[in-house]
CSV table of C-alpha atoms and ligand atoms in Angstrom, one decimal:
chain,number,residue,atom,x,y,z
A,1,MET,CA,-89.3,62.8,27.6
A,2,SER,CA,-87.3,61.8,30.7
A,3,ASN,CA,-85.4,58.6,30.8
A,4,GLU,CA,-87.7,57.0,33.3
A,5,ASN,CA,-90.8,57.6,31.1
A,6,ALA,CA,-89.0,56.3,28.1
A,7,ASN,CA,-88.3,53.1,30.1
A,8,GLU,CA,-91.8,52.9,31.4
A,9,LYS,CA,-93.1,53.0,27.9
A,10,LYS,CA,-91.5,49.6,27.4
A,11,ILE,CA,-93.8,47.7,29.7
A,12,LEU,CA,-96.9,47.5,27.5
A,13,ALA,CA,-99.8,45.1,27.7
A,14,LEU,CA,-100.6,42.5,25.1
A,15,GLU,CA,-103.8,44.3,24.4
A,16,ASP,CA,-101.8,47.2,22.9
A,17,ILE,CA,-101.2,45.2,19.7
A,18,PRO,CA,-104.2,46.0,17.4
A,19,GLY,CA,-106.2,43.1,16.0
A,20,VAL,CA,-105.4,40.4,18.4
A,21,GLY,CA,-108.4,38.4,19.5
A,22,GLN,CA,-109.3,37.4,23.1
A,23,LYS,CA,-108.6,33.7,22.4
A,24,THR,CA,-105.1,34.4,21.2
A,25,LEU,CA,-104.5,36.7,24.2
A,26,GLU,CA,-105.6,33.9,26.5
A,27,LYS,CA,-103.4,31.3,24.8
A,28,LEU,CA,-100.4,33.7,25.1
A,29,ARG,CA,-101.0,34.4,28.8
A,30,ASN,CA,-101.4,30.7,29.6
A,31,ALA,CA,-98.0,30.2,28.0
A,32,GLY,CA,-96.5,32.9,30.2
A,33,PHE,CA,-96.3,35.7,27.6
A,34,VAL,CA,-97.5,38.6,29.8
A,35,ASP,CA,-96.3,41.7,28.0
A,36,LEU,CA,-94.9,43.0,24.8
A,37,MET,CA,-91.3,42.5,25.8
A,38,ALA,CA,-91.9,38.8,26.2
A,39,LEU,CA,-93.3,38.6,22.7
A,40,ALA,CA,-90.7,40.8,21.2
A,41,THR,CA,-87.9,38.6,22.5
A,42,ALA,CA,-89.6,35.3,21.6
A,43,SER,CA,-88.5,33.1,18.8
A,44,VAL,CA,-90.9,32.4,15.9
A,45,LYS,CA,-90.5,28.7,16.6
A,46,GLU,CA,-91.7,28.8,20.2
A,47,LEU,CA,-94.5,31.2,19.5
A,48,SER,CA,-95.7,29.2,16.5
A,49,GLU,CA,-96.4,26.2,18.8
A,50,ILE,CA,-98.9,28.4,20.6
A,51,VAL,CA,-100.6,30.5,18.0
A,52,GLY,CA,-99.5,29.2,14.6
A,53,GLU,CA,-96.7,30.5,12.4
A,54,GLN,CA,-98.5,33.4,10.6
A,55,THR,CA,-99.8,34.9,13.9
A,56,ALA,CA,-96.4,34.3,15.5
A,57,ILE,CA,-94.6,36.4,12.9
A,58,LYS,CA,-97.2,39.1,13.0
A,59,LEU,CA,-97.1,39.3,16.8
A,60,ILE,CA,-93.3,39.5,17.0
A,61,GLU,CA,-93.1,42.2,14.4
A,62,ALA,CA,-95.9,44.2,15.9
A,63,SER,CA,-94.5,44.0,19.4
A,64,ARG,CA,-91.0,45.0,18.3
A,65,LYS,CA,-92.4,47.9,16.5
A,66,ALA,CA,-94.5,49.0,19.4
A,67,LEU,CA,-91.5,48.8,21.8
A,68,ASP,CA,-89.2,50.6,19.4
A,69,ILE,CA,-86.6,48.0,20.3
A,70,GLY,CA,-83.2,49.3,19.5
A,71,PHE,CA,-79.9,49.8,21.1
A,72,GLU,CA,-78.7,51.6,24.2
A,73,THR,CA,-75.4,53.3,24.3
A,74,ALA,CA,-72.9,52.4,26.9
A,75,ALA,CA,-73.5,55.9,28.3
A,76,ASP,CA,-77.2,55.1,28.7
A,77,VAL,CA,-76.3,51.9,30.6
A,78,TYR,CA,-73.9,53.8,32.7
A,79,GLU,CA,-76.6,56.4,33.6
A,80,ARG,CA,-79.0,53.7,34.5
A,81,ARG,CA,-76.4,51.8,36.6
A,82,LYS,CA,-75.6,55.0,38.5
A,83,LYS,CA,-79.1,54.8,40.0
A,84,VAL,CA,-78.4,51.3,41.6
A,85,VAL,CA,-78.9,51.4,45.4
A,86,ARG,CA,-78.6,48.8,48.0
A,87,LEU,CA,-80.8,47.4,50.7
A,88,THR,CA,-79.3,46.1,54.0
A,89,THR,CA,-80.0,42.5,55.0
A,90,GLY,CA,-79.5,43.4,58.7
A,91,SER,CA,-76.1,41.7,58.8
A,92,LYS,CA,-73.0,43.6,57.8
A,93,ALA,CA,-71.1,40.4,56.9
A,94,LEU,CA,-73.9,39.4,54.6
A,95,ASP,CA,-74.2,42.9,53.1
A,96,ASN,CA,-70.4,42.9,52.4
A,97,LEU,CA,-70.7,39.5,50.7
A,98,LEU,CA,-73.4,41.1,48.4
A,99,GLY,CA,-71.2,44.1,47.7
A,100,GLY,CA,-73.1,46.3,50.1
A,101,GLY,CA,-76.6,44.7,50.3
A,102,ILE,CA,-79.3,43.5,48.0
A,103,GLU,CA,-79.1,45.7,44.9
A,104,THR,CA,-81.8,47.3,42.8
A,105,GLN,CA,-82.1,46.6,39.1
A,106,ALA,CA,-81.2,43.0,39.9
A,107,VAL,CA,-82.7,39.8,40.9
A,108,THR,CA,-81.2,38.2,44.0
A,109,GLU,CA,-81.9,34.5,44.6
A,110,PHE,CA,-81.3,32.8,47.9
A,111,HIS,CA,-81.4,29.0,47.7
A,112,GLY,CA,-80.8,26.3,50.3
A,113,GLY,CA,-82.4,23.5,52.2
A,114,PHE,CA,-85.4,23.5,54.5
A,115,GLY,CA,-85.0,25.9,57.5
A,116,CYS,CA,-81.8,27.6,56.2
A,117,GLY,CA,-83.4,31.0,56.6
A,118,LYS,CA,-84.6,32.0,53.1
A,119,THR,CA,-88.0,33.2,54.4
A,120,GLN,CA,-86.6,34.9,57.4
A,121,VAL,CA,-84.2,36.9,55.2
A,122,GLY,CA,-87.3,37.9,53.1
A,123,PHE,CA,-89.2,39.1,56.2
A,124,GLN,CA,-86.1,41.1,57.3
A,125,LEU,CA,-85.8,42.7,53.8
A,126,ALA,CA,-89.5,43.5,53.8
A,127,VAL,CA,-89.1,45.7,56.9
A,128,ASN,CA,-85.6,47.0,56.1
A,129,VAL,CA,-86.8,48.4,52.8
A,130,GLN,CA,-88.9,50.9,54.7
A,131,LEU,CA,-85.9,52.4,56.5
A,132,PRO,CA,-84.4,55.7,55.6
A,133,VAL,CA,-81.6,55.5,53.0
A,134,SER,CA,-79.1,56.6,55.8
A,135,GLU,CA,-80.0,53.4,57.7
A,136,GLY,CA,-79.7,51.1,54.7
A,137,GLY,CA,-83.3,51.2,53.5
A,138,LEU,CA,-84.9,52.4,50.3
A,139,GLU,CA,-87.7,54.4,51.9
A,140,GLY,CA,-90.3,52.4,50.1
A,141,GLY,CA,-92.8,49.5,50.3
A,142,CYS,CA,-92.5,45.8,49.7
A,143,LEU,CA,-94.6,43.6,47.4
A,144,PHE,CA,-94.6,40.1,49.0
A,145,ILE,CA,-95.8,37.2,46.8
A,146,ASP,CA,-96.2,34.1,48.9
A,147,THR,CA,-96.5,30.8,47.2
A,148,GLU,CA,-96.1,28.5,50.2
A,149,GLY,CA,-98.4,30.1,52.8
A,150,THR,CA,-95.5,30.8,55.2
A,151,PHE,CA,-96.0,34.6,55.5
A,152,ARG,CA,-96.2,35.6,59.2
A,153,PRO,CA,-97.4,39.1,60.0
A,154,GLU,CA,-96.6,38.6,63.7
A,155,ARG,CA,-93.0,38.0,62.9
A,156,ILE,CA,-92.9,41.1,60.7
A,157,ARG,CA,-94.1,43.1,63.7
A,158,GLU,CA,-91.3,41.8,65.8
A,159,LEU,CA,-88.7,42.6,63.2
A,160,ALA,CA,-90.1,46.1,62.7
A,161,GLU,CA,-90.1,46.9,66.4
A,162,ALA,CA,-86.5,45.7,66.7
A,163,ILE,CA,-85.4,48.3,64.2
A,164,GLY,CA,-87.6,51.1,65.6
A,165,LEU,CA,-90.4,51.0,63.1
A,166,ASP,CA,-94.1,51.3,64.1
A,167,PRO,CA,-95.3,47.7,63.6
A,168,ASP,CA,-98.7,48.8,62.3
A,169,GLU,CA,-97.1,51.1,59.7
A,170,ALA,CA,-94.6,48.4,58.8
A,171,LEU,CA,-97.5,46.0,58.0
A,172,LYS,CA,-99.3,48.6,55.9
A,173,ASN,CA,-96.2,49.1,53.8
A,174,ILE,CA,-96.2,45.5,52.7
A,175,VAL,CA,-98.5,44.5,50.0
A,176,TYR,CA,-99.2,40.8,50.3
A,177,ALA,CA,-100.5,38.4,47.7
A,178,ARG,CA,-100.8,34.6,48.0
A,179,ALA,CA,-100.1,33.0,44.6
A,180,TYR,CA,-102.1,29.7,44.2
A,181,ASN,CA,-100.5,28.3,41.0
A,182,THR,CA,-97.9,29.3,38.4
A,183,ASP,CA,-100.5,31.2,36.2
A,184,HIS,CA,-101.6,33.2,39.2
A,185,GLN,CA,-98.0,33.9,40.2
A,186,ILE,CA,-97.2,35.1,36.7
A,187,LEU,CA,-100.4,37.2,36.6
A,188,LEU,CA,-99.5,38.9,39.9
A,189,VAL,CA,-96.2,40.0,38.4
A,190,GLU,CA,-97.9,41.1,35.3
A,191,LYS,CA,-100.3,43.3,37.3
A,192,ALA,CA,-97.5,44.7,39.6
A,193,ALA,CA,-96.7,47.9,37.7
A,194,GLU,CA,-99.8,49.7,39.0
A,195,ILE,CA,-99.2,48.8,42.6
A,196,ILE,CA,-95.5,49.6,42.3
A,197,LYS,CA,-96.3,53.1,41.4
A,198,GLU,CA,-99.2,53.5,43.8
A,199,LYS,CA,-97.4,52.2,46.8
A,200,ASN,CA,-93.8,53.2,46.0
A,201,ILE,CA,-92.7,49.6,46.0
A,202,ARG,CA,-88.9,49.3,46.1
A,203,LEU,CA,-88.7,45.5,46.8
A,204,ILE,CA,-90.5,42.5,45.3
A,205,ILE,CA,-90.2,39.2,47.1
A,206,ILE,CA,-91.3,35.8,45.7
A,207,ASP,CA,-91.1,33.1,48.4
A,208,SER,CA,-90.6,30.7,46.8
A,209,VAL,CA,-90.3,31.3,43.1
A,210,THR,CA,-90.1,27.6,42.1
A,211,SER,CA,-92.5,25.6,44.3
A,212,HIS,CA,-95.6,25.9,42.0
A,213,PHE,CA,-93.5,25.2,38.9
A,214,ARG,CA,-92.1,22.1,40.5
A,215,ALA,CA,-95.6,20.9,41.6
A,216,GLU,CA,-97.3,21.5,38.2
A,217,TYR,CA,-94.6,20.3,35.8
A,218,THR,CA,-93.5,17.0,37.1
A,219,GLY,CA,-93.1,14.7,34.0
A,220,ARG,CA,-89.8,14.5,32.2
A,221,GLY,CA,-91.5,15.7,29.0
A,222,GLU,CA,-92.7,18.8,30.7
A,223,LEU,CA,-89.3,20.0,31.8
A,224,ALA,CA,-88.5,22.1,28.8
A,225,GLU,CA,-91.9,23.8,29.0
A,226,ARG,CA,-91.4,24.5,32.7
A,227,GLN,CA,-88.0,26.0,32.1
A,228,GLN,CA,-89.3,28.3,29.4
A,229,LYS,CA,-92.2,29.5,31.4
A,230,LEU,CA,-90.1,30.1,34.5
A,231,ASN,CA,-87.5,31.8,32.3
A,232,ARG,CA,-90.1,34.3,31.0
A,233,HIS,CA,-91.4,34.9,34.6
A,234,LEU,CA,-87.8,35.8,35.7
A,235,HIS,CA,-87.4,38.0,32.7
A,236,ALA,CA,-90.6,39.9,33.7
A,237,LEU,CA,-89.2,40.3,37.2
A,238,GLN,CA,-85.8,41.6,35.8
A,239,ARG,CA,-87.7,44.1,33.7
A,240,LEU,CA,-89.6,45.5,36.7
A,241,ALA,CA,-86.3,45.7,38.6
A,242,ASP,CA,-84.7,47.7,35.7
A,243,VAL,CA,-87.7,50.0,34.9
A,244,TYR,CA,-88.6,50.9,38.5
A,245,ASN,CA,-85.1,50.7,39.9
A,246,LEU,CA,-86.2,48.2,42.6
A,247,ALA,CA,-84.8,45.1,44.2
A,248,VAL,CA,-86.1,41.6,43.6
A,249,TYR,CA,-85.5,38.9,46.2
A,250,ILE,CA,-86.5,35.3,45.3
A,251,THR,CA,-86.1,32.0,47.1
A,252,ASN,CA,-85.6,28.6,45.8
A,253,GLN,CA,-85.6,25.5,48.0
A,254,VAL,CA,-83.0,22.9,47.0
A,255,MET,CA,-83.7,19.3,47.4
A,256,ALA,CA,-81.1,16.7,48.1
A,257,ARG,CA,-80.6,14.6,45.1
A,258,PRO,CA,-79.4,11.2,46.1
A,259,ASP,CA,-79.3,10.2,42.4
A,260,VAL,CA,-76.4,12.5,41.8
A,261,LEU,CA,-73.3,10.7,42.8
A,262,PHE,CA,-70.8,13.2,41.4
A,263,GLY,CA,-70.9,17.0,41.5
A,264,ASP,CA,-73.0,19.0,44.0
A,265,PRO,CA,-75.7,16.7,45.4
A,266,THR,CA,-77.7,19.8,46.5
A,267,ALA,CA,-77.8,21.4,43.1
A,268,PRO,CA,-81.1,23.4,42.8
A,269,VAL,CA,-83.8,21.6,40.9
A,270,GLY,CA,-84.9,24.9,39.3
A,271,GLY,CA,-81.8,24.1,37.2
A,272,HIS,CA,-79.8,26.3,35.0
A,273,VAL,CA,-82.5,28.7,34.1
A,274,LEU,CA,-82.6,30.2,37.5
A,275,GLY,CA,-78.8,30.3,37.5
A,276,HIS,CA,-78.9,32.2,34.2
A,277,PHE,CA,-81.4,34.9,35.1
A,278,SER,CA,-80.8,35.6,38.7
A,279,THR,CA,-78.2,38.3,38.7
A,280,HIS,CA,-76.9,37.2,42.1
A,281,ARG,CA,-77.3,33.7,43.6
A,282,VAL,CA,-76.6,32.9,47.2
A,283,TYR,CA,-76.4,29.5,48.6
A,284,VAL,CA,-77.3,29.3,52.3
A,285,ARG,CA,-76.6,26.3,54.6
A,286,LYS,CA,-77.1,25.7,58.3
A,287,SER,CA,-74.3,25.8,60.8
A,288,LYS,CA,-74.4,25.6,64.6
A,289,SER,CA,-77.8,26.5,66.1
A,290,ASN,CA,-79.0,29.9,64.7
A,291,THR,CA,-75.8,30.5,62.6
A,292,ARG,CA,-76.0,30.3,58.8
A,293,ILE,CA,-73.4,30.3,56.1
A,294,ALA,CA,-74.0,32.2,52.9
A,295,ARG,CA,-72.0,31.7,49.8
A,296,ILE,CA,-72.0,33.6,46.5
A,297,ILE,CA,-72.5,31.3,43.4
A,298,ASP,CA,-71.5,32.6,40.0
A,299,SER,CA,-72.3,36.3,40.2
A,300,PRO,CA,-71.3,38.5,37.2
A,301,TYR,CA,-69.2,40.8,39.3
A,302,LEU,CA,-69.3,39.8,43.0
A,303,PRO,CA,-66.2,37.9,44.1
A,304,GLU,CA,-66.8,34.4,45.4
A,305,GLY,CA,-66.8,34.1,49.1
A,306,GLU,CA,-68.7,33.2,52.3
A,307,ALA,CA,-70.3,35.1,55.2
A,308,LEU,CA,-71.8,34.0,58.5
A,309,PHE,CA,-75.0,35.5,59.8
A,310,ALA,CA,-77.4,34.7,62.6
A,311,ILE,CA,-81.2,34.3,62.8
A,312,THR,CA,-81.9,36.0,66.1
A,313,PRO,CA,-85.2,36.9,67.9
A,314,GLU,CA,-84.7,40.5,66.5
A,315,GLY,CA,-84.1,39.2,63.0
A,316,ILE,CA,-81.1,38.8,60.7
A,317,ARG,CA,-77.9,40.0,62.4
A,318,ASP,CA,-74.2,39.5,62.5
A,319,ILE,CA,-73.0,36.7,64.7
A,320,GLU,CA,-71.9,37.8,68.2
B,1,LIG,P1,-88.1,26.4,53.8
B,1,LIG,O1,-89.1,27.4,53.4
B,1,LIG,O2,-88.7,25.3,54.5
B,1,LIG,O3,-87.3,25.9,52.6
B,1,LIG,O4,-87.1,27.1,54.8
B,1,LIG,P2,-86.5,28.6,54.8
B,1,LIG,O5,-85.2,28.6,54.2
B,1,LIG,O6,-87.5,29.5,54.4
B,1,LIG,O7,-86.3,28.7,56.4
B,1,LIG,P3,-86.9,29.9,57.3
B,1,LIG,O8,-86.6,31.2,56.9
B,1,LIG,O9,-88.3,29.5,57.6
B,1,LIG,O10,-86.0,29.6,58.6
B,1,LIG,C1,-86.4,28.8,59.6
B,1,LIG,C2,-85.4,29.1,60.7
B,1,LIG,O11,-85.5,30.5,61.2
B,1,LIG,C3,-85.8,28.2,61.9
B,1,LIG,O12,-84.9,27.1,61.9
B,1,LIG,C4,-85.6,29.1,63.0
B,1,LIG,O13,-84.3,28.9,63.5
B,1,LIG,C5,-85.6,30.5,62.5
B,1,LIG,N1,-86.9,31.2,62.9
B,1,LIG,C6,-88.0,31.2,62.3
B,1,LIG,N2,-89.0,31.9,62.9
B,1,LIG,C7,-88.3,32.5,63.9
B,1,LIG,C8,-88.7,33.4,64.9
B,1,LIG,O14,-89.9,33.8,65.0
B,1,LIG,N3,-87.8,33.7,65.9
B,1,LIG,C9,-86.5,33.3,65.8
B,1,LIG,N4,-85.6,33.7,66.7
B,1,LIG,N5,-86.1,32.4,64.8
B,1,LIG,C10,-87.0,32.0,63.9
B,2,LIG,MG1,-89.4,29.4,53.6
């Protein structure tokens, strides 16, 4: 069996565990458990709250067995990492900041305030991914999950034309889905495997990953639940990135927090969970007119630093 198939085996549906009733499946889904890996890595305690302790133990054991969870050697990790490729943002300065572009097998999060360019960067990546490898692309399609209704096909056409792509073809290579709430957003990611294979998807975008979570879980008492669910969602994205060697780009709007007197007043409300699971986090802020400043925030191996880029009529570019 090739390495890829062995990996693919690891994304299994909940239905693959024998003897689990529809009601239990539904409860699990509602809580954000969308595949066997989510169950296999859950704690008995958190699962017990959803399905009761006996079932929780049974589910965790069965999913671990089905997944054949074991260890990878450093050599396996090295082989997998060798396949990492990078996607250009359109700006050399921004690419350099990211170590050569947005990388596959990783989740890259851009956060920043209103109008800082998170969505525009997403549009640019959605067309750039279609470019030949020699031009910084990944020769594949994009899955665009829109939670805020800000997707603009007209703008995609402009960006495609500016880099010499046929605008009609460019639109056809972007699979679009509007997510209406957190459960729907999670479900779209759960169902993504099929479309990834069918359409040769090399980039998944969620713009924004946090807005529905914020809107639905507002009370203080719900914070822990929100973080857990978001956390599992991000895990699912990371797994897709690893298994299909694709890039994931997510956005997260930061809100000013006047209640915070010390520390960073623009700390993202998504909180530490996002920080923990996004492999690379980039904070973007506005500068003069169409210039933006990007800064790397706690990346496992990228050095800290800043880069300037511009949002031009042609798209994301270096500043003149
Ligand atoms: P929120 O989603 O509100 O948090 O903002 P965002 O970070 O997604 O910002 P977005 O990517 O929407 O960036 C908005 C900025 O991009 C605007 O201030 C414009 O300067 C620029 N922009 C948006 N659309 C166009 C366009 O069609 N042409 C050009 N030249 N610039 C655009
Ligand atoms: Mg936006």
